[in-house]
Short mmCIF file of C-alpha atoms and ligand atoms in Angstrom, two decimals:
data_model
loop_
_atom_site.label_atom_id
_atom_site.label_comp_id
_atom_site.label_asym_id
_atom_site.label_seq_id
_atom_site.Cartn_x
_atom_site.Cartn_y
_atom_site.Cartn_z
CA UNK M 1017 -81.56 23.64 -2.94
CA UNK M 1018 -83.60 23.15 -5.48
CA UNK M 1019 -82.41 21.61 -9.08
CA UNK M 1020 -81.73 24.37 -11.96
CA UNK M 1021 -84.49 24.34 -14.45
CA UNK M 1022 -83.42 22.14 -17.64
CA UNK M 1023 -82.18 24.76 -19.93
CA UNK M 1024 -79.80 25.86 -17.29
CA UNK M 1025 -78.63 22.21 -16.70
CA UNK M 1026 -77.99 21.98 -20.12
CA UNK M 1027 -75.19 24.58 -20.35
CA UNK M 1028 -71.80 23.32 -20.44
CA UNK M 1029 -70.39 25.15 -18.55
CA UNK M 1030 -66.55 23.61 -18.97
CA UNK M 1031 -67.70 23.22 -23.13
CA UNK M 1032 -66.25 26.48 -24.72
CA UNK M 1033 -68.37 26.08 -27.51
CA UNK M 1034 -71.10 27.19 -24.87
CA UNK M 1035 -69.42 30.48 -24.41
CA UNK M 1036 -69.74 31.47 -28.23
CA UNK M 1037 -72.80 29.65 -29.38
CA UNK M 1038 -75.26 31.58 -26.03
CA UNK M 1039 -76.16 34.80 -24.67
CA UNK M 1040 -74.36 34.52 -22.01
CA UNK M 1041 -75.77 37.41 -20.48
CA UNK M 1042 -79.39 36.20 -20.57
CA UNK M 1043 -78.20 32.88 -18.65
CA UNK M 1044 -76.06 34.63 -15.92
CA UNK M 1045 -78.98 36.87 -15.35
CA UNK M 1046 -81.34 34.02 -14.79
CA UNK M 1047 -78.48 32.47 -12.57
CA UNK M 1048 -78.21 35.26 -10.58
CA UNK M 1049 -81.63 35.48 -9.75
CA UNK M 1050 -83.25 31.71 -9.62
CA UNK M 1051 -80.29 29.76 -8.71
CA UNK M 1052 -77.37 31.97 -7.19
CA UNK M 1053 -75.24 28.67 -6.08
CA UNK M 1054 -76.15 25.78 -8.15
CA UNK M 1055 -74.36 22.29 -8.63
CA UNK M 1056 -73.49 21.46 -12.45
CA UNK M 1057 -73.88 17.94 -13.13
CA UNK M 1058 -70.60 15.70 -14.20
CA UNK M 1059 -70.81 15.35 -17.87
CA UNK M 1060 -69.20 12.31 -19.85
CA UNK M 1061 -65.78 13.77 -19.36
CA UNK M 1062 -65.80 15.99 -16.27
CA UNK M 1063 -66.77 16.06 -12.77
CA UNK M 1064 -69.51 18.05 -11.21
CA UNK M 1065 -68.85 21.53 -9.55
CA UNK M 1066 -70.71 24.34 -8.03
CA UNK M 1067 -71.42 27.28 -9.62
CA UNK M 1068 -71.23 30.53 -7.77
CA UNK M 1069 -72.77 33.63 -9.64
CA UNK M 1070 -73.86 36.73 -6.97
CA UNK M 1071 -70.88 39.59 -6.81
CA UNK M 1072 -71.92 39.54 -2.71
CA UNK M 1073 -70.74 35.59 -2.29
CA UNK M 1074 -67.97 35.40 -5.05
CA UNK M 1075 -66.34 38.91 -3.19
CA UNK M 1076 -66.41 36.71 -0.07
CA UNK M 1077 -65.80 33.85 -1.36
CA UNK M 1078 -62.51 34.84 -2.48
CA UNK M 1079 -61.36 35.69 0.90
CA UNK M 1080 -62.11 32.19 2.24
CA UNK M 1081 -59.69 30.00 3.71
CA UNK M 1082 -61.84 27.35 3.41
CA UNK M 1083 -61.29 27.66 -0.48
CA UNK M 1084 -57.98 26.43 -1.79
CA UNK M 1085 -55.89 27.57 -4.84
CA UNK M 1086 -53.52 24.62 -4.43
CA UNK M 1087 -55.03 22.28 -7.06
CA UNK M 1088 -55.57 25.14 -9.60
CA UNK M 1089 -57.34 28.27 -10.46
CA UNK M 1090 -59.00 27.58 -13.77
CA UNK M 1091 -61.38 25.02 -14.12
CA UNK M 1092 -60.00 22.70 -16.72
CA UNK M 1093 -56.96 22.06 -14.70
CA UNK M 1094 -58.67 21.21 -11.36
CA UNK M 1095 -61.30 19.04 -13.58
CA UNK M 1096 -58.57 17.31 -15.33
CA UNK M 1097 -56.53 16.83 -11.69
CA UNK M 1098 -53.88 18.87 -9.81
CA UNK M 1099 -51.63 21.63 -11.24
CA UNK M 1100 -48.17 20.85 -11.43
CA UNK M 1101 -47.55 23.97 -9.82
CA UNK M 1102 -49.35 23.61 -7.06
CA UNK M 1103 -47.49 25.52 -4.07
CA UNK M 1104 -44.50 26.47 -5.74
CA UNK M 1105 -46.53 29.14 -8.41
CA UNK M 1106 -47.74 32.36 -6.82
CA UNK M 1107 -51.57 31.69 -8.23
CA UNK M 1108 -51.93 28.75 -7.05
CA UNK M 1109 -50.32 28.43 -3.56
CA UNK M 1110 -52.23 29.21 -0.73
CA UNK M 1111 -51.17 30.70 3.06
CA UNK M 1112 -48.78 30.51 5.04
CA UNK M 1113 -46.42 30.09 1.86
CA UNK M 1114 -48.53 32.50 -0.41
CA UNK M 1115 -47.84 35.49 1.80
CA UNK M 1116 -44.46 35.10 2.20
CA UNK M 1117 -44.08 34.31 -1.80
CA UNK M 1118 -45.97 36.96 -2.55
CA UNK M 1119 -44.86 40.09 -0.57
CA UNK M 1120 -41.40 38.98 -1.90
CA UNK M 1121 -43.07 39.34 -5.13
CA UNK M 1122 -45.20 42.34 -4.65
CA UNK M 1123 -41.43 44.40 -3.87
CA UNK M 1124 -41.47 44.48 -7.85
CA UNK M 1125 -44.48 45.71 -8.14
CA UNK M 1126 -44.93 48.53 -6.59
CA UNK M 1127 -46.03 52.14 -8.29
CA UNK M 1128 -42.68 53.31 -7.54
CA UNK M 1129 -40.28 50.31 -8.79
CA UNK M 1130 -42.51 50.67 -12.24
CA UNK M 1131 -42.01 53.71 -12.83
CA UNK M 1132 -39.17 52.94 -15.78
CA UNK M 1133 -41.38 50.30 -17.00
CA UNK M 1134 -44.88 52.35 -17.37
CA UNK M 1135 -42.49 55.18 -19.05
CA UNK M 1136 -41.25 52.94 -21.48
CA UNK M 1137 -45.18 51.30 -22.02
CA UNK M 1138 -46.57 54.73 -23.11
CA UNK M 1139 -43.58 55.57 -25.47
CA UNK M 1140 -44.52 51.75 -27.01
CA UNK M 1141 -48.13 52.32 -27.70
CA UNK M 1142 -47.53 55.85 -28.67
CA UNK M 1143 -45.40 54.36 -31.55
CA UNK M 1144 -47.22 51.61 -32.09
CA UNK M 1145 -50.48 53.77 -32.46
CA UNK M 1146 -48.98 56.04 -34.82
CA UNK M 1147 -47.92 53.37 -37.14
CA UNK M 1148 -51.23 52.15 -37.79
CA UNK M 1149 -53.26 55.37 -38.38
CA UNK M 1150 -54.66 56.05 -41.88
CA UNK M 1151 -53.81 52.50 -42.88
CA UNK M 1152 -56.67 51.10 -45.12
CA UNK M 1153 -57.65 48.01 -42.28
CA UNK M 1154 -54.87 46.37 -40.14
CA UNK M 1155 -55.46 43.70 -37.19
CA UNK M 1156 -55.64 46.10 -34.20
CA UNK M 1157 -55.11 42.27 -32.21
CA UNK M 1158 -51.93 41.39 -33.81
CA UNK M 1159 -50.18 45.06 -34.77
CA UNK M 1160 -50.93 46.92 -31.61
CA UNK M 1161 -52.76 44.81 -28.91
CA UNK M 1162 -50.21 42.17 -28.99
CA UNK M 1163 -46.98 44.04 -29.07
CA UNK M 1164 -47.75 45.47 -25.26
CA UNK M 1165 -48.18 43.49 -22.33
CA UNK M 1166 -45.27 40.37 -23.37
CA UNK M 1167 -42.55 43.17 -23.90
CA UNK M 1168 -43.40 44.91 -20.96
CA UNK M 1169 -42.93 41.66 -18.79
CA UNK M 1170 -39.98 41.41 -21.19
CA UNK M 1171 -39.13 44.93 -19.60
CA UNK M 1172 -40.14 44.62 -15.85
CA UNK M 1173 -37.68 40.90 -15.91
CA UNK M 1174 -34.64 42.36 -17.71
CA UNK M 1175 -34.92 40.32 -20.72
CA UNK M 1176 -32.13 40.86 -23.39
CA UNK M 1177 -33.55 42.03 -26.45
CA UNK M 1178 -31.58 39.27 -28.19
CA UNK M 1179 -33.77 36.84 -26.47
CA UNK M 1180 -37.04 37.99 -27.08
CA UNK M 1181 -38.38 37.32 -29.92
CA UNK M 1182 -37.81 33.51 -29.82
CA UNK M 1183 -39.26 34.08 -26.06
CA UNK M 1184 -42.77 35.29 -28.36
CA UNK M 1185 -41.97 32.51 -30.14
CA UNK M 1186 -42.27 29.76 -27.58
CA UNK M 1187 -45.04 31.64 -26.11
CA UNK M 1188 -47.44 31.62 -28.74
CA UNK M 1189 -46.98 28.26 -29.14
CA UNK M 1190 -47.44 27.83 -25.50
CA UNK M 1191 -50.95 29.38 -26.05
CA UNK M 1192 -51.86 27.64 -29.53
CA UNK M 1193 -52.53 24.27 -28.56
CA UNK M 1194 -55.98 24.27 -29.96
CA UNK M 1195 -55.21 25.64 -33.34
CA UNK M 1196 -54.90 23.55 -36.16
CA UNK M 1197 -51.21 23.48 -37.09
CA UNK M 1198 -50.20 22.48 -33.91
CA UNK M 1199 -50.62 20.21 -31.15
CA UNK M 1200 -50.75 19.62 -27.21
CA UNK M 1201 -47.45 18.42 -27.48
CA UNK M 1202 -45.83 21.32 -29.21
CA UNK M 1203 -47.69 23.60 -26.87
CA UNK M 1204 -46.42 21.64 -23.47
CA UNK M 1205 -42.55 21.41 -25.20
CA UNK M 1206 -43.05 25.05 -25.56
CA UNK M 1207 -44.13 26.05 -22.41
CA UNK M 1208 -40.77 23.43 -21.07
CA UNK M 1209 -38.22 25.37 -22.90
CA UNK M 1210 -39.65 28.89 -21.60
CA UNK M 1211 -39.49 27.29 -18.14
CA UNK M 1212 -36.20 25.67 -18.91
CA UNK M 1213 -35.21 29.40 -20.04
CA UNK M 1214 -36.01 31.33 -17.41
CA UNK M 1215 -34.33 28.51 -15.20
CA UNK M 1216 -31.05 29.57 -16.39
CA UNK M 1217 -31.72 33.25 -16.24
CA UNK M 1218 -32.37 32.77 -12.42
CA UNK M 1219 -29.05 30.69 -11.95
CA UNK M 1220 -27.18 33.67 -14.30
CA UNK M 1221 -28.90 36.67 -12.01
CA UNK M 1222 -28.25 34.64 -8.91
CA UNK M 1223 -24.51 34.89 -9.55
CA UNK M 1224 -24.55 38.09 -10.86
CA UNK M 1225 -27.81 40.26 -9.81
CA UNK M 1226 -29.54 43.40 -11.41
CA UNK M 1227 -32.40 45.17 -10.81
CA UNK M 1228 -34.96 43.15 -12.34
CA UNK M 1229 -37.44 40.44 -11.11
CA UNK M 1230 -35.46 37.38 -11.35
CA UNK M 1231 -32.85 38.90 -9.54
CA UNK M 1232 -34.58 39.60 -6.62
CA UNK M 1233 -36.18 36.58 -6.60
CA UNK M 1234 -33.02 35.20 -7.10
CA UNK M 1235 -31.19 36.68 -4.35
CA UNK M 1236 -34.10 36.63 -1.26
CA UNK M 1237 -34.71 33.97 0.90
CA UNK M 1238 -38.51 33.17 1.70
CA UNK M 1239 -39.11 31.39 5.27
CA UNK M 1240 -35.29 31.49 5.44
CA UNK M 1241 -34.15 29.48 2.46
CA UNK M 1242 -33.76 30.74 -0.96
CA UNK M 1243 -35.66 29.73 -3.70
CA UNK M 1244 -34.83 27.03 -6.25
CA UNK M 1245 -34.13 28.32 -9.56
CA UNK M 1246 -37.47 26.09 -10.75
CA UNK M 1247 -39.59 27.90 -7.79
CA UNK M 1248 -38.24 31.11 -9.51
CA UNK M 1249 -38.87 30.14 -13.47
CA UNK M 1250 -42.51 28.98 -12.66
CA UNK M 1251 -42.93 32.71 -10.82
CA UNK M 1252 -41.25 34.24 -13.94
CA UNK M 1253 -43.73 32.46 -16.50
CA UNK M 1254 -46.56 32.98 -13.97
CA UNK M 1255 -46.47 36.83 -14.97
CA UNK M 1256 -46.90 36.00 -18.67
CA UNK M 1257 -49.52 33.68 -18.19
CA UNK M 1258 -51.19 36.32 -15.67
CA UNK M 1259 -49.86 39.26 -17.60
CA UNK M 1260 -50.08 38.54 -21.42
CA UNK M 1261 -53.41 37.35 -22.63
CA UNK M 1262 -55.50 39.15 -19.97
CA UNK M 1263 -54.32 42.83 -21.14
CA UNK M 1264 -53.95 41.82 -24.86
CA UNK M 1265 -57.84 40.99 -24.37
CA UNK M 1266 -58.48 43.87 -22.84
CA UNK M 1267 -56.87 46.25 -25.33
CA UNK M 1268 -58.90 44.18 -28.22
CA UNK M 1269 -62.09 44.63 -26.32
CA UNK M 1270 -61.60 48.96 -25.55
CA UNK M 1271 -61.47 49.54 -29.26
CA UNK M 1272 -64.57 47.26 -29.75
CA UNK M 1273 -66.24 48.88 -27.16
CA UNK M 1274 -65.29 52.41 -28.47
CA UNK M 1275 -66.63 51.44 -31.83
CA UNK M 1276 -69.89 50.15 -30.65
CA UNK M 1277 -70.69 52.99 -28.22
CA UNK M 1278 -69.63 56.00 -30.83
CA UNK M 1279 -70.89 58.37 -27.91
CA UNK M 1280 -68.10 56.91 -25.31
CA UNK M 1281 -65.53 57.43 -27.76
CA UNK M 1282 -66.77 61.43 -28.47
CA UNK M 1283 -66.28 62.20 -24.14
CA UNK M 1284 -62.83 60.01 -24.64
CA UNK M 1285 -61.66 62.42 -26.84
CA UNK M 1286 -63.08 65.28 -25.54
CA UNK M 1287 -61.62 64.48 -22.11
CA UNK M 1288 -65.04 64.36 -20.74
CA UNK M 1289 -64.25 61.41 -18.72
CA UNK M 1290 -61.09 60.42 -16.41
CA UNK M 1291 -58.69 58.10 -18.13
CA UNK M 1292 -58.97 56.48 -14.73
CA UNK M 1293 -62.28 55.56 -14.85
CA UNK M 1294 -62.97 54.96 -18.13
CA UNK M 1295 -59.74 52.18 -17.79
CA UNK M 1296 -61.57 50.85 -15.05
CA UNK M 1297 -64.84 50.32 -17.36
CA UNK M 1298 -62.97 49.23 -19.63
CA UNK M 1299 -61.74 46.27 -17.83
CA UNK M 1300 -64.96 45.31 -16.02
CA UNK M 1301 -67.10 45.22 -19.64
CA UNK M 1302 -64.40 43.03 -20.90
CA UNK M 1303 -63.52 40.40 -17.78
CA UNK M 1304 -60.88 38.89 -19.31
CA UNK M 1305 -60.66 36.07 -16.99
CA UNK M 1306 -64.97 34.62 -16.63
CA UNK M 1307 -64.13 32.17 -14.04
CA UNK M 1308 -61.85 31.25 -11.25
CA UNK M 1309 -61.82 27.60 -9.56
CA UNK M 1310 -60.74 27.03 -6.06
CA UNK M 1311 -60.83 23.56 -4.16
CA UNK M 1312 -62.86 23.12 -0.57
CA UNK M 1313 -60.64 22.43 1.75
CA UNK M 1314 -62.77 21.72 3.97
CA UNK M 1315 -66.53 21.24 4.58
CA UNK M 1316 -68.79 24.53 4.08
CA UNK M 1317 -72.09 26.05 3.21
CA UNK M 1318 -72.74 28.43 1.00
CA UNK M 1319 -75.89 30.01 1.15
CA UNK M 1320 -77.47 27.28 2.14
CA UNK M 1321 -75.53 24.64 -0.16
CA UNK M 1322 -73.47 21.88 1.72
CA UNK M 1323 -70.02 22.05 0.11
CA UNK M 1324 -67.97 18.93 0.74
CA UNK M 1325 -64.28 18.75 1.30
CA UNK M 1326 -62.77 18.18 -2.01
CA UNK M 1327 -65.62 19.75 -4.81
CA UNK M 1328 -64.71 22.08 -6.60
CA UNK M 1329 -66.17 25.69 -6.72
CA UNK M 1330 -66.05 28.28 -9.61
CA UNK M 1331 -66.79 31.97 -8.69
CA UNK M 1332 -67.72 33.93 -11.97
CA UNK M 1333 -66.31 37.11 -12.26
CA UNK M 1334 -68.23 37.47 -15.40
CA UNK M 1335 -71.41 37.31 -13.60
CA UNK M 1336 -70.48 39.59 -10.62
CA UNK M 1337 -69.32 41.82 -12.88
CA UNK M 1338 -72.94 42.50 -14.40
CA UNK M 1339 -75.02 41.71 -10.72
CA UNK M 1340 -77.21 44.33 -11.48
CA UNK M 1341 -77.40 44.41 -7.29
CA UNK M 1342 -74.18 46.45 -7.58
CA UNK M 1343 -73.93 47.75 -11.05
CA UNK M 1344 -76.35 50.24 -12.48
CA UNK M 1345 -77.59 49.10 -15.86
CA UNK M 1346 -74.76 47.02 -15.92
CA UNK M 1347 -75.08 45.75 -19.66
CA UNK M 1348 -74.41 49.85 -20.37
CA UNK M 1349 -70.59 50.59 -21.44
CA UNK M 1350 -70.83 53.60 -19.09
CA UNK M 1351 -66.70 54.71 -19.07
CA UNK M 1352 -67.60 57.41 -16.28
CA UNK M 1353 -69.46 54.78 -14.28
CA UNK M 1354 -68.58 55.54 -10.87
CA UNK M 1355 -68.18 52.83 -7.83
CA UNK M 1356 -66.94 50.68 -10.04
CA UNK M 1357 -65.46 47.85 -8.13
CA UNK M 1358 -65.40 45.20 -10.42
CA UNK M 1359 -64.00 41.76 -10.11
CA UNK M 1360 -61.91 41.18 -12.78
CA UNK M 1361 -58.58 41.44 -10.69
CA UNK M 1362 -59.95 39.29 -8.68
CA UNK M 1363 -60.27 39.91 -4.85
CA UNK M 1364 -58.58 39.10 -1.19
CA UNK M 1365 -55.29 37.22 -0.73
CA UNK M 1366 -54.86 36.51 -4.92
CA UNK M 1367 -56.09 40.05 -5.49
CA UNK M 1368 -53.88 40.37 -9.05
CA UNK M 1369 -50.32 41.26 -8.47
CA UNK M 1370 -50.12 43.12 -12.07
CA UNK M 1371 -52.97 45.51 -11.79
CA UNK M 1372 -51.35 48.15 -11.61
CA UNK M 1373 -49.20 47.38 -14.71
CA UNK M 1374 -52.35 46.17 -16.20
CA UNK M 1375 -54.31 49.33 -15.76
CA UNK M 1376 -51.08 51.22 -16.85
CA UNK M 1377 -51.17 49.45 -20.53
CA UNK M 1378 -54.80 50.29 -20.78
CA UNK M 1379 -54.49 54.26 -19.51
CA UNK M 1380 -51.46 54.44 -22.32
CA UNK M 1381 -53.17 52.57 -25.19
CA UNK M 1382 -56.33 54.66 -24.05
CA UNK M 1383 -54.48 58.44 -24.16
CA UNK M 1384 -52.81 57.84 -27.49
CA UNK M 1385 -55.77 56.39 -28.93
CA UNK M 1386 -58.11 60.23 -27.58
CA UNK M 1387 -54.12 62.00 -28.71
CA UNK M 1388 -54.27 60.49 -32.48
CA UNK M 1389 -56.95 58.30 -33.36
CA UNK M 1390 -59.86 60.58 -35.44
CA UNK M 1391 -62.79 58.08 -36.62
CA UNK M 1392 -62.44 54.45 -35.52
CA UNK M 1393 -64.32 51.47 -38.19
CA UNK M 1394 -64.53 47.93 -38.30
CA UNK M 1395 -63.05 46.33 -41.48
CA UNK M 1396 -64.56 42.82 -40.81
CA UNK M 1397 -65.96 40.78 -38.38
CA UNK M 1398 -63.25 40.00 -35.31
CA UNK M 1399 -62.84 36.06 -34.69
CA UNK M 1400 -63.91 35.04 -30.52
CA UNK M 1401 -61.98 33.21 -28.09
CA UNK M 1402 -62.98 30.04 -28.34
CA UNK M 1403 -62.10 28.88 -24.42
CA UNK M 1404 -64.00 28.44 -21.09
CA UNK M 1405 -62.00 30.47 -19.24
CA UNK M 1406 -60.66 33.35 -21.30
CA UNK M 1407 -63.69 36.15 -23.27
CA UNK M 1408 -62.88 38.28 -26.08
CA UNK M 1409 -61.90 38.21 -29.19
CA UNK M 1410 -58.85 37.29 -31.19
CA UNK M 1411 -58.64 39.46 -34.46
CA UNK M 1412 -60.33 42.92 -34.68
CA UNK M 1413 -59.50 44.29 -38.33
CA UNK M 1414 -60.12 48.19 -38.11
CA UNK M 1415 -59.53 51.38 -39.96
CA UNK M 1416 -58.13 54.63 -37.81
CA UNK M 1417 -58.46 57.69 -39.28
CA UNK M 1418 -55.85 60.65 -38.22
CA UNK M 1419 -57.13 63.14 -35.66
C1 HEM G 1567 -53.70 37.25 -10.35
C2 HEM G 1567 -56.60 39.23 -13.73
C3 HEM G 1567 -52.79 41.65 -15.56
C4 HEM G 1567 -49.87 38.92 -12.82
C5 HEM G 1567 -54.82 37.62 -11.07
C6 HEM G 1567 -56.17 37.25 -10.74
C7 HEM G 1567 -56.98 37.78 -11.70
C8 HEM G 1567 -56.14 38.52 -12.62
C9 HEM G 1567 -58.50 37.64 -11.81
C10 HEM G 1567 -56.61 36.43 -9.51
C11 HEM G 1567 -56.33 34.94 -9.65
C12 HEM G 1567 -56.94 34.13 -8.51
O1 HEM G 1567 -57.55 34.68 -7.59
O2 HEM G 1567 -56.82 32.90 -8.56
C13 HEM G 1567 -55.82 40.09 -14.50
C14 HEM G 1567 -56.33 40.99 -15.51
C15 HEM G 1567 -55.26 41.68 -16.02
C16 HEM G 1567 -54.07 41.19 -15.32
C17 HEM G 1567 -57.80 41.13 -15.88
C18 HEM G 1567 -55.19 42.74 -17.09
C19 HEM G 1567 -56.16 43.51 -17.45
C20 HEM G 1567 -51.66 41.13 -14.96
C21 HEM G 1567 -50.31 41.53 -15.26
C22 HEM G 1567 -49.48 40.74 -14.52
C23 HEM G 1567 -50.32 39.85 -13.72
C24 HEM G 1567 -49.94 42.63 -16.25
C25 HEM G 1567 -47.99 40.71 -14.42
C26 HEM G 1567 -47.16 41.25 -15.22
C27 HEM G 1567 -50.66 38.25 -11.91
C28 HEM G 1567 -50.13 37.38 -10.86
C29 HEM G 1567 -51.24 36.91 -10.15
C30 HEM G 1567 -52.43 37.48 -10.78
C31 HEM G 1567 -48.67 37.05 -10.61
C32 HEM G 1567 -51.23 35.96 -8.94
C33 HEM G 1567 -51.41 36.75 -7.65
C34 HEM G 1567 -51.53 35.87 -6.42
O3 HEM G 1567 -51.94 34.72 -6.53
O4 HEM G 1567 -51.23 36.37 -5.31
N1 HEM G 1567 -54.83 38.41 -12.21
N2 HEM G 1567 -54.46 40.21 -14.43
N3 HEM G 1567 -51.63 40.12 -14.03
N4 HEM G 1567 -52.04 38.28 -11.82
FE1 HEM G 1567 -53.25 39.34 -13.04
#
């Protein structure tokens, strides 16, 4: 293999200052074509790792069981070491265990079992929608986006209302560790009491069961034991850190796209395209998630690179998501674009668990919006992620005009 020219060296790939201060774009599409599996160099702080950017490997890549999930599936955690969750979360757990874990899991997630749950996600963005149209500007991120996906986890695990808010609470500080008025510590003490929580939910449901998540997770046994109430809290906050950020993200990034491509918005409203596919668009132009990391378990090649036992390889979804070897015109927001198999959920054996759900909050935010919404405008400019592993933005102040 030969080595990437210098200005792809140079991108820091773990830095998430790289992510806002590039064209990303430009530099996957070089990638893609010059160097489709490439090794980035350790830096001072981090190790080296191979970078895997063609849809065609990362799709098969992500059904190899020579990659493992077991040490993490975001790059900062494998780079700094092991997750602590390692084989007990669903994520990052690999077979024989992840089966079994997971089609105990998947019984809750079926079309059918969320039925009460999608019903009760369209009457929330319904409301929510109509509270914010005609307002001068308002933060569609933190009065609409934001209100969805945690109370419908809220929803599909039974939480009492009474509980929720400081639940929010914890969780935002969970997810604020960068931010100036707080620190790693408050952020890890956070994320403790929500595990610490839902610890004592599982023990509560285990005695006395409904028909939520925790109880059945409470009351099944998986390769005939049950599972300890921690194995049950990390499986409960796996489905806010899988659940929450990803479709908040996804919300923020529809309306941005509608703005920017007037012409998409016009066939929304018209009903010129499905809701269907233009959810789908929607989530492959934003790819919530860029990356995913998995561990070699073993010794392997990838198109023609010797992977040892032990590196680490990152499969970007960002950059399979625009191969323009599968997409047509793939930097087009196209919401009738049709195959659309993106990679955003992921693919094989870790294939998301909440799609369905997901795609639900995005077909009910996108129907009220075509229902209500007249003109959409932006009131400002919308602040970006700053992270290596999450795309998107977290403010987008707006104006909605009435239908
Ligand atoms: C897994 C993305 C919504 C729960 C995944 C994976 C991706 C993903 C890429 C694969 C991880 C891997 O292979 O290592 C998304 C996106 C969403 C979304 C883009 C929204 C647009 C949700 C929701 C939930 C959820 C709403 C639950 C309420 C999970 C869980 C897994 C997972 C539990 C682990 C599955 C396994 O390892 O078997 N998600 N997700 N996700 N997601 Fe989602």
């Amino acid at each position: 293999m030969s080595q990437p020219a210098l200005r792809v060296r140079s991108l820091d790939l773990s830095d998430p200052a790289t992510f806002v201060e590039n064209d990303i774009h430009e530099f996957w599409r070089e990638v893609r074509a010059e160097y489709p599996v490439y090794w980035h160099e350790a830096t001072d702080r981090n190790p080296g790792f191979w970078v895997v950017s063609r849809y065609a490997d990362i799709q098969s890549l992500y059904q190899d069981p020579s990659l493992s999930s077991a040490r993490g599936n975001v790059l900062d955690v494998v780079l700094r070491g092991d997750d602590s969750a390692g084989g007990s979360m669903l994520a990052v757990t690999d077979a024989p265990h992840h089966r079994k874990l997971r089609s105990l899991m998947f019984r809750a997630f079926t079309p059918r079992v969320l039925g009460k749950v999608v019903e009760q996600v369209k009457e929330r963005t319904t409301e929510l929608v109509s509270t914010v149209i005609g307002r001068d500007a308002f933060d569609f991120a933190a009065d609409v986006a934001e209100q969805i996906p945690m109370n419908t986890i809220c929803d599909l695990l039974s939480i009492p209302f009474a509980d929720r808010a400081q639940l929010l609470k914890w969780n935002k500080m969970a997810l604020s560790s960068g931010e100036a008025d707080s620190t790693e510590l408050d952020a890890l003490s956070a994320r403790n009491e929500i595990v610490f929580y839902f610890m004592e939910l599982a023990q509560e449901r285990r005695d006395k069961p409904g028909d939520d998540v925790i109880s059945m997770l409470a009351t099944s046994t998986v390769e005939g034991r049950s599972l300890e109430v921690d194995e049950i809290a990390v499986n409960c906050y796996s489905l806010i850190l899988g659940g929450d950020e990803t479709s908040r993200i996804s919300a923020i990034c529809a309306v941005l796209a509608l703005i920017e491509n007037p012409e998409q918005w016009r066939a929304l409203q018209a009903g010129e395209v499905s809701l269907d596919s233009a959810v789908e668009e929607v989530i492959r132009w934003a790819t919530p998630g860029i990356h995913l990391a998995r561990t070699a378990a073993q010794d392997l090649e990838i198109r023609g690179s010797k992977v040892r036992r032990g590196d680490i390889v990152t499969l970007w979804n960002v950059s399979a998501n625009n191969d323009e070897a599968v997409f047509d015109e793939p930097r087009r927001f196209t919401l009738s674009r049709s195959p659309n198999k993106h990679l955003s959920f992921g693919h094989g054996p870790h294939y998301c668990l909440g799609a369905f759900l997901g795609r639900a909050e995005l077909r009910a935010l996108l129907d009220a919006l075509a229902a209500a919404v007249g003109r959409m405008e932006l009131r400002g400019t919308p602040s970006p992620i700053y992270s290596n592993f999450l795309t998107g933005y977290e403010t987008l102040p707006v104006h909605f005009a009435r239908r």
